[in-house]
Amino acid sequence: MKANGNFFSKHTLGMLFCIGLAALTWLVGNLSKQATQLYTVEVSYKEIPSQKFIDGQTPTSLKIELEGEGFSLFKYVFSIPAISVNVSELRKVGRDKYMFTPNVLSQINKKYFPEMKLLSIHPDTLHIHYQKIQQKKIPVKLQFLFSLQEDYRVDTYQIFPDSVLVSGLEQDLDTLTGLYLKLTGKKNVINSFSGEIPLKSTSKIHYDTDKVSYSLQVIHVTEQQMQVPIQLLHQPLKDQVQLLPDKTTVLLSGNMETIRNLKPSDIVVVADYNKRNERTIPLEVYKKPLSIEVALKEETMVEYLIIHP
């Protein structure tokens, strides 16, 4: 029984091998012959008339008939290129109707299927529907979705252009309030950096630029206390006013290098005599570097004493 089983197994394998070899020979023989095949291809349009927009009724796919060797035709079963049609080179044959010319067919043949013969395109007349487009300028907004290392922050950033001109149908433009771009992927950033974000127009929205450039200044931030004198604002002419105390402590937050180089005179805290009440005058930060945050650390009010001559 075991010997018969082995014999049957070998016999079966031999038969399958012969059948497979015959099928392969038949397939190779047929693929080496001339044949025709119909394919569906994606189509896009270029050279669209100014101030016009192709709407959703225009076909986005076509059927093409190719003739060539079976091997060459077979490869397009798995990967068929999309074609681009120059609208200005089509022949207009009616309202919204355009026909492929022999010259356009020849160009498509040479560009996309050079080893094939393009027999026909179906349909040979395209219904291309146009709508008048509107334009709208919208601001560009940058959203930071990356992480900064502790004690670092984005100080300033620039975007160019800071607004883009968008073209499209009125109902689509009405929904746009801005172009929101996201910066992602970076982790524990400590250095300033720049780059570009590509913009890709869609079938409904066209941008007047294909990219937006940006640059970000990242700074090392720190906090530090500093004692500064309190200056009296609107000093009365006849009386002398003494502030108690005459100094206060402020908390500085910002770029480490900037804070390190600060002098007490760079920060001015004042008590405005015109805002006094019976015993105290409120304190306020009157002068500081733009890039530094300054907060009153302890006192927000100061007592005062009027000395009459």
Coordinates of C-alpha atoms in Angstrom, one line a residue:
M1 CA 0.0 0.0 0.0
K2 CA 2.8 2.3 0.8
A3 CA 4.5 1.6 -2.5
N4 CA 1.2 2.2 -4.4
G5 CA 0.8 5.4 -2.5
N6 CA 4.2 6.7 -3.5
F7 CA 3.6 5.6 -7.1
F8 CA 0.3 7.4 -7.2
S9 CA 1.8 10.6 -5.7
K10 CA 4.7 10.6 -8.2
H11 CA 2.3 9.9 -11.1
T12 CA 0.0 12.8 -10.0
L13 CA 3.0 15.2 -9.7
G14 CA 4.1 14.2 -13.2
M15 CA 0.7 14.8 -14.7
L16 CA 0.4 18.2 -13.0
F17 CA 3.9 19.2 -14.2
C18 CA 2.9 18.3 -17.8
I19 CA -0.3 20.2 -17.6
G20 CA 1.4 23.2 -16.1
L21 CA 4.1 23.1 -18.8
A22 CA 1.5 22.9 -21.5
A23 CA -0.4 25.8 -20.0
L24 CA 2.8 27.9 -19.7
T25 CA 3.7 27.1 -23.3
W26 CA 0.2 28.1 -24.5
L27 CA 0.3 31.3 -22.4
V28 CA 3.8 32.3 -23.7
G29 CA 2.7 31.6 -27.2
N30 CA -0.4 33.7 -27.0
L31 CA 1.3 36.6 -25.1
S32 CA 3.9 36.8 -27.9
K33 CA 1.2 37.5 -30.5
Q34 CA -0.4 40.8 -31.4
A35 CA -3.6 41.6 -29.6
T36 CA -5.9 44.4 -28.5
Q37 CA -7.2 45.3 -25.1
L38 CA -9.5 47.8 -23.5
Y39 CA -8.4 49.7 -20.3
T40 CA -9.9 52.3 -18.0
V41 CA -7.6 55.2 -17.3
E42 CA -7.9 58.2 -15.0
V43 CA -7.8 61.6 -16.8
S44 CA -6.9 65.1 -15.6
Y45 CA -7.2 68.4 -17.5
K46 CA -4.7 71.3 -18.0
E47 CA -4.6 74.6 -19.9
I48 CA -8.1 75.4 -18.6
P49 CA -9.4 78.8 -19.7
S50 CA -8.7 81.7 -17.4
Q51 CA -11.5 82.4 -14.8
K52 CA -13.0 79.0 -15.5
F53 CA -13.4 75.9 -13.3
I54 CA -14.2 72.4 -14.4
D55 CA -17.0 71.0 -12.2
G56 CA -17.9 67.5 -11.1
Q57 CA -19.9 66.6 -14.1
T58 CA -16.8 66.4 -16.3
P59 CA -15.6 62.8 -16.7
T60 CA -12.5 61.8 -14.7
S61 CA -11.9 58.5 -16.4
L62 CA -11.9 57.2 -20.0
K63 CA -11.6 53.9 -21.8
I64 CA -8.7 53.4 -24.2
E65 CA -8.1 50.6 -26.7
L66 CA -4.5 49.5 -27.2
E67 CA -2.9 47.2 -29.7
G68 CA 0.4 45.5 -29.2
E69 CA 2.3 42.4 -28.2
G70 CA 0.5 40.4 -25.5
F71 CA 3.4 40.7 -23.0
S72 CA 3.3 44.5 -23.3
L73 CA -0.5 44.6 -23.0
F74 CA -0.4 42.3 -20.0
K75 CA 1.7 44.6 -17.8
Y76 CA -1.0 47.4 -18.1
V77 CA -3.4 45.0 -16.3
F78 CA -1.6 45.8 -13.1
S79 CA -0.5 49.4 -13.7
I80 CA -2.0 51.7 -16.2
P81 CA -0.8 55.3 -16.3
A82 CA -3.2 58.3 -15.7
I83 CA -3.3 60.7 -18.7
S84 CA -3.4 64.5 -18.8
V85 CA -5.4 66.2 -21.5
N86 CA -4.6 69.7 -22.8
V87 CA -8.1 71.3 -23.2
S88 CA -6.9 74.0 -25.5
E89 CA -5.8 71.3 -28.1
L90 CA -9.2 69.6 -28.3
R91 CA -11.6 70.5 -31.1
K92 CA -14.8 72.2 -29.9
V93 CA -17.9 70.6 -31.6
G94 CA -20.7 72.0 -29.5
R95 CA -21.6 73.6 -26.3
D96 CA -19.4 72.0 -23.6
K97 CA -18.4 69.3 -26.1
Y98 CA -14.8 68.7 -27.2
M99 CA -13.4 66.0 -29.5
F100 CA -10.0 64.4 -29.5
T101 CA -8.0 65.4 -32.6
P102 CA -5.6 63.0 -34.4
N103 CA -2.7 65.2 -33.2
V104 CA -3.9 64.9 -29.5
L105 CA -4.3 61.1 -29.8
S106 CA -0.8 60.9 -31.3
Q107 CA 0.7 62.9 -28.4
I108 CA -1.1 60.7 -25.8
N109 CA 0.1 57.5 -27.6
K110 CA 3.8 58.7 -27.7
K111 CA 3.8 60.0 -24.1
Y112 CA 2.0 57.3 -22.2
F113 CA 2.0 54.2 -24.4
P114 CA 5.1 54.4 -26.6
E115 CA 5.4 50.7 -27.3
M116 CA 1.7 50.4 -28.1
K117 CA -0.7 51.6 -30.8
L118 CA -3.6 53.7 -29.5
L119 CA -6.6 52.6 -31.5
S120 CA -9.3 54.7 -29.9
I121 CA -10.5 56.6 -26.8
H122 CA -14.1 56.1 -25.5
P123 CA -15.9 58.4 -25.5
D124 CA -14.1 60.4 -28.3
T125 CA -16.2 63.5 -27.4
L126 CA -15.8 64.9 -23.9
H127 CA -18.5 66.9 -22.1
I128 CA -16.4 69.4 -20.2
H129 CA -18.6 71.6 -18.0
Y130 CA -17.2 75.0 -16.9
Q131 CA -18.3 77.3 -14.1
K132 CA -17.0 80.8 -13.5
I133 CA -14.6 80.8 -10.5
Q134 CA -14.4 83.3 -7.7
Q135 CA -11.3 84.4 -5.8
K136 CA -10.7 85.0 -2.1
K137 CA -7.7 85.9 -0.1
I138 CA -7.4 84.0 3.2
P139 CA -4.8 84.2 6.0
V140 CA -2.3 81.4 6.6
K141 CA -2.2 80.1 10.2
L142 CA 0.5 77.9 11.6
Q143 CA -0.3 75.3 14.3
F144 CA 2.5 73.9 16.4
L145 CA 1.9 70.2 17.1
F146 CA 5.5 69.3 18.0
S147 CA 7.0 69.1 21.5
L148 CA 9.7 71.5 22.9
Q149 CA 12.2 70.4 25.5
E150 CA 11.5 71.7 28.9
D151 CA 12.4 75.4 29.4
Y152 CA 12.3 76.1 25.7
R153 CA 9.6 77.9 23.8
V154 CA 8.8 79.4 20.4
D155 CA 9.7 83.1 20.7
T156 CA 8.7 84.3 17.2
Y157 CA 7.9 82.8 13.8
Q158 CA 7.4 84.0 10.3
I159 CA 5.3 82.7 7.4
F160 CA 5.7 83.5 3.7
P161 CA 3.3 84.2 2.2
D162 CA 1.1 85.1 5.2
S163 CA -2.0 84.9 3.0
V164 CA -2.9 83.0 -0.2
L165 CA -5.3 83.7 -3.0
V166 CA -7.8 80.9 -3.4
S167 CA -9.8 80.2 -6.5
G168 CA -13.0 78.1 -6.6
L169 CA -16.7 78.1 -6.7
E170 CA -18.5 80.6 -4.6
Q171 CA -20.2 78.0 -2.4
D172 CA -16.9 76.4 -1.6
L173 CA -15.0 79.7 -0.9
D174 CA -17.7 80.8 1.5
T175 CA -16.7 78.1 3.9
L176 CA -13.0 79.1 4.1
T177 CA -11.8 81.4 6.9
G178 CA -8.1 80.6 6.7
L179 CA -5.5 78.1 5.6
Y180 CA -4.5 76.1 8.7
L181 CA -1.1 74.4 8.4
K182 CA 0.3 72.0 11.0
L183 CA 3.9 71.4 12.0
T184 CA 4.2 67.9 13.5
G185 CA 6.7 65.1 14.0
K186 CA 9.5 67.0 15.9
K187 CA 10.2 66.1 19.6
N188 CA 12.2 67.8 22.3
V189 CA 13.0 70.8 20.0
I190 CA 15.7 73.1 21.3
N191 CA 17.0 74.9 18.2
S192 CA 15.4 77.3 15.7
F193 CA 14.4 75.8 12.4
S194 CA 12.8 76.6 9.1
G195 CA 11.2 74.7 6.2
E196 CA 8.5 74.5 3.6
I197 CA 5.0 73.1 3.6
P198 CA 3.7 72.0 0.1
L199 CA 0.2 73.1 -0.9
K200 CA -1.8 70.9 -3.2
S201 CA -4.7 72.3 -5.1
T202 CA -7.8 70.1 -5.3
S203 CA -10.5 69.7 -7.9
K204 CA -12.5 72.4 -6.1
I205 CA -9.9 74.7 -4.6
H206 CA -6.9 76.2 -6.4
Y207 CA -4.1 78.1 -4.5
D208 CA -2.0 80.8 -6.1
T209 CA 1.2 79.2 -4.7
D210 CA 2.4 75.6 -4.3
K211 CA 4.2 76.1 -1.0
V212 CA 4.4 78.1 2.2
S213 CA 7.8 78.8 3.8
Y214 CA 8.2 79.2 7.6
S215 CA 10.9 79.9 10.1
L216 CA 10.7 79.6 13.9
Q217 CA 12.9 81.1 16.6
V218 CA 13.2 78.8 19.6
I219 CA 14.7 80.2 22.8
H220 CA 15.9 78.9 26.1
V221 CA 13.6 80.4 28.7
T222 CA 14.3 81.0 32.4
E223 CA 12.8 82.8 35.4
Q224 CA 14.8 85.1 37.6
Q225 CA 14.0 87.6 40.3
M226 CA 15.3 91.2 40.2
Q227 CA 15.0 94.1 42.7
V228 CA 14.3 97.4 41.0
P229 CA 13.6 100.9 42.3
I230 CA 10.1 102.3 42.3
Q231 CA 9.7 105.6 40.5
L232 CA 7.0 108.1 41.3
L233 CA 5.0 109.3 38.4
H234 CA 3.3 112.7 38.5
Q235 CA 5.2 114.1 41.4
P236 CA 3.4 117.0 43.0
L237 CA 5.1 120.4 42.6
K238 CA 4.9 121.6 46.2
D239 CA 5.0 118.5 48.3
Q240 CA 7.6 115.8 48.7
V241 CA 6.3 112.2 48.4
Q242 CA 8.2 109.3 50.0
L243 CA 7.4 105.8 48.9
L244 CA 7.5 103.0 51.5
P245 CA 9.4 100.9 50.4
D246 CA 11.2 102.5 47.5
K247 CA 12.2 99.2 45.9
T248 CA 10.3 96.1 44.8
T249 CA 11.0 92.6 43.5
V250 CA 9.9 91.6 40.0
L251 CA 9.9 88.1 38.3
L252 CA 11.4 88.0 34.9
S253 CA 10.5 85.3 32.4
G254 CA 12.0 84.9 28.9
N255 CA 15.1 84.3 26.9
M256 CA 18.0 83.2 29.2
E257 CA 20.6 85.2 27.3
T258 CA 18.5 88.4 27.3
I259 CA 17.7 88.1 31.0
R260 CA 21.3 87.5 31.8
N261 CA 22.3 90.8 30.2
L262 CA 19.6 92.9 31.8
K263 CA 20.4 95.9 34.0
P264 CA 18.0 97.2 36.7
S265 CA 17.5 100.3 34.7
D266 CA 16.0 98.2 31.8
I267 CA 13.0 97.5 34.0
V268 CA 10.9 100.5 35.3
V269 CA 8.2 100.1 37.9
V270 CA 6.2 103.2 38.7
A271 CA 3.7 104.4 41.3
D272 CA 1.3 106.9 39.6
Y273 CA 0.5 109.6 42.2
N274 CA -2.7 110.4 40.3
K275 CA -4.0 106.9 41.0
R276 CA -3.4 107.1 44.8
N277 CA -5.9 106.3 47.5
E278 CA -5.8 107.3 51.1
R279 CA -2.8 105.1 52.0
T280 CA -1.4 103.4 48.9
I281 CA -0.5 103.8 45.3
P282 CA -0.8 100.8 42.8
L283 CA 2.4 99.6 41.1
E284 CA 2.7 98.9 37.4
V285 CA 5.4 97.9 35.0
Y286 CA 6.1 100.9 32.9
K287 CA 9.1 99.8 30.8
K288 CA 10.5 96.4 29.9
P289 CA 12.2 94.7 26.9
L290 CA 9.5 93.4 24.4
S291 CA 10.8 89.8 24.6
I292 CA 10.6 89.6 28.4
E293 CA 7.6 89.0 30.6
V294 CA 7.7 91.0 33.9
A295 CA 5.4 90.3 36.8
L296 CA 5.3 92.0 40.2
K297 CA 6.6 89.3 42.6
E298 CA 5.3 90.6 46.0
E299 CA 3.9 94.0 46.4
T300 CA 1.3 95.3 43.9
M301 CA 0.7 98.4 46.1
V302 CA 3.1 100.8 47.9
E303 CA 2.5 103.0 50.8
Y304 CA 3.4 106.6 50.6
L305 CA 4.1 109.5 52.9
I306 CA 3.5 113.2 52.0
I307 CA 6.1 115.6 53.5
H308 CA 5.0 119.2 53.5
P309 CA 7.7 121.9 53.3

